[in-house]
Amino acid sequence: MFALTIIKTGSTFPGIRQKSGDFEDWIIAGCGLSAEMVDVVDVAAGAMLPAAESLAAVIITGSPAMVTDQAGWMQAVAAWLPQVLAQRIPLLGICFGHQLLAQAMAGQVAYHPQGREIGTVAVQLTAAGRADRLLGGLPPAFLAHVTHAQTVSALPAEAVCLAANAFEATHAFRLGANAWGVQFHPEFSAAIMRAYIDEQAGALRANAVDVTALQAAVADTEAANALLARFMAIVRNS
């Protein structure tokens, strides 16, 4: 059995991938694992989903795709996720993965009414977040890297909101005892965040966003980055 299964739902920008690797590379490094310990299942490229009972832990990556597109592979993952949750397997959805998890469990996803949130931002834990076994080890307020145009507009009925900020009402949530979604990117470094801003600079400027200020605000996010190692500690103790 692999220590971790990564459900790959897309790739980063080609220029970033060529220089720095892709989502799964950053996740594997953040989890403190070797590539041989991880099964990467590229569902966006048509890979078959594994049987839920064969899994030790799951992380769903971010994606340039939009959950509301409801592509066939997205629907397949959404139908598979309740099986994983039923097995009580530790699961973490990141950005797109966070949104897809919410939608799969009867939540709602939509374009954010304020547009894109991008850069290094402050995120605050809720009271439930401060008591959570995954996020509770983070400071009550911490910096995190973000880039997303869609949002969980309505959580599943049984979900618990764990983190938020003034822009994003659901930066993290938990379902049951073993499944989490985070809208921010714990796998991003400051260098990767800067590269994301560079890649989208034209579109951002077209929407009157101060790209220079965004770049100046990019900072290291040690607390958010530590989330992946904390997730693997939960996996090992499960």
Tab-separated table of C-alpha atoms in Angstrom, residues 156 185 212:
chain	number	residue	atom	x	y	z
A	156	PRO	CA	-22.192	20.743	3.006
A	185	HIS	CA	-2.049	26.332	-1.045
A	212	THR	CA	3.688	45.413	-7.932
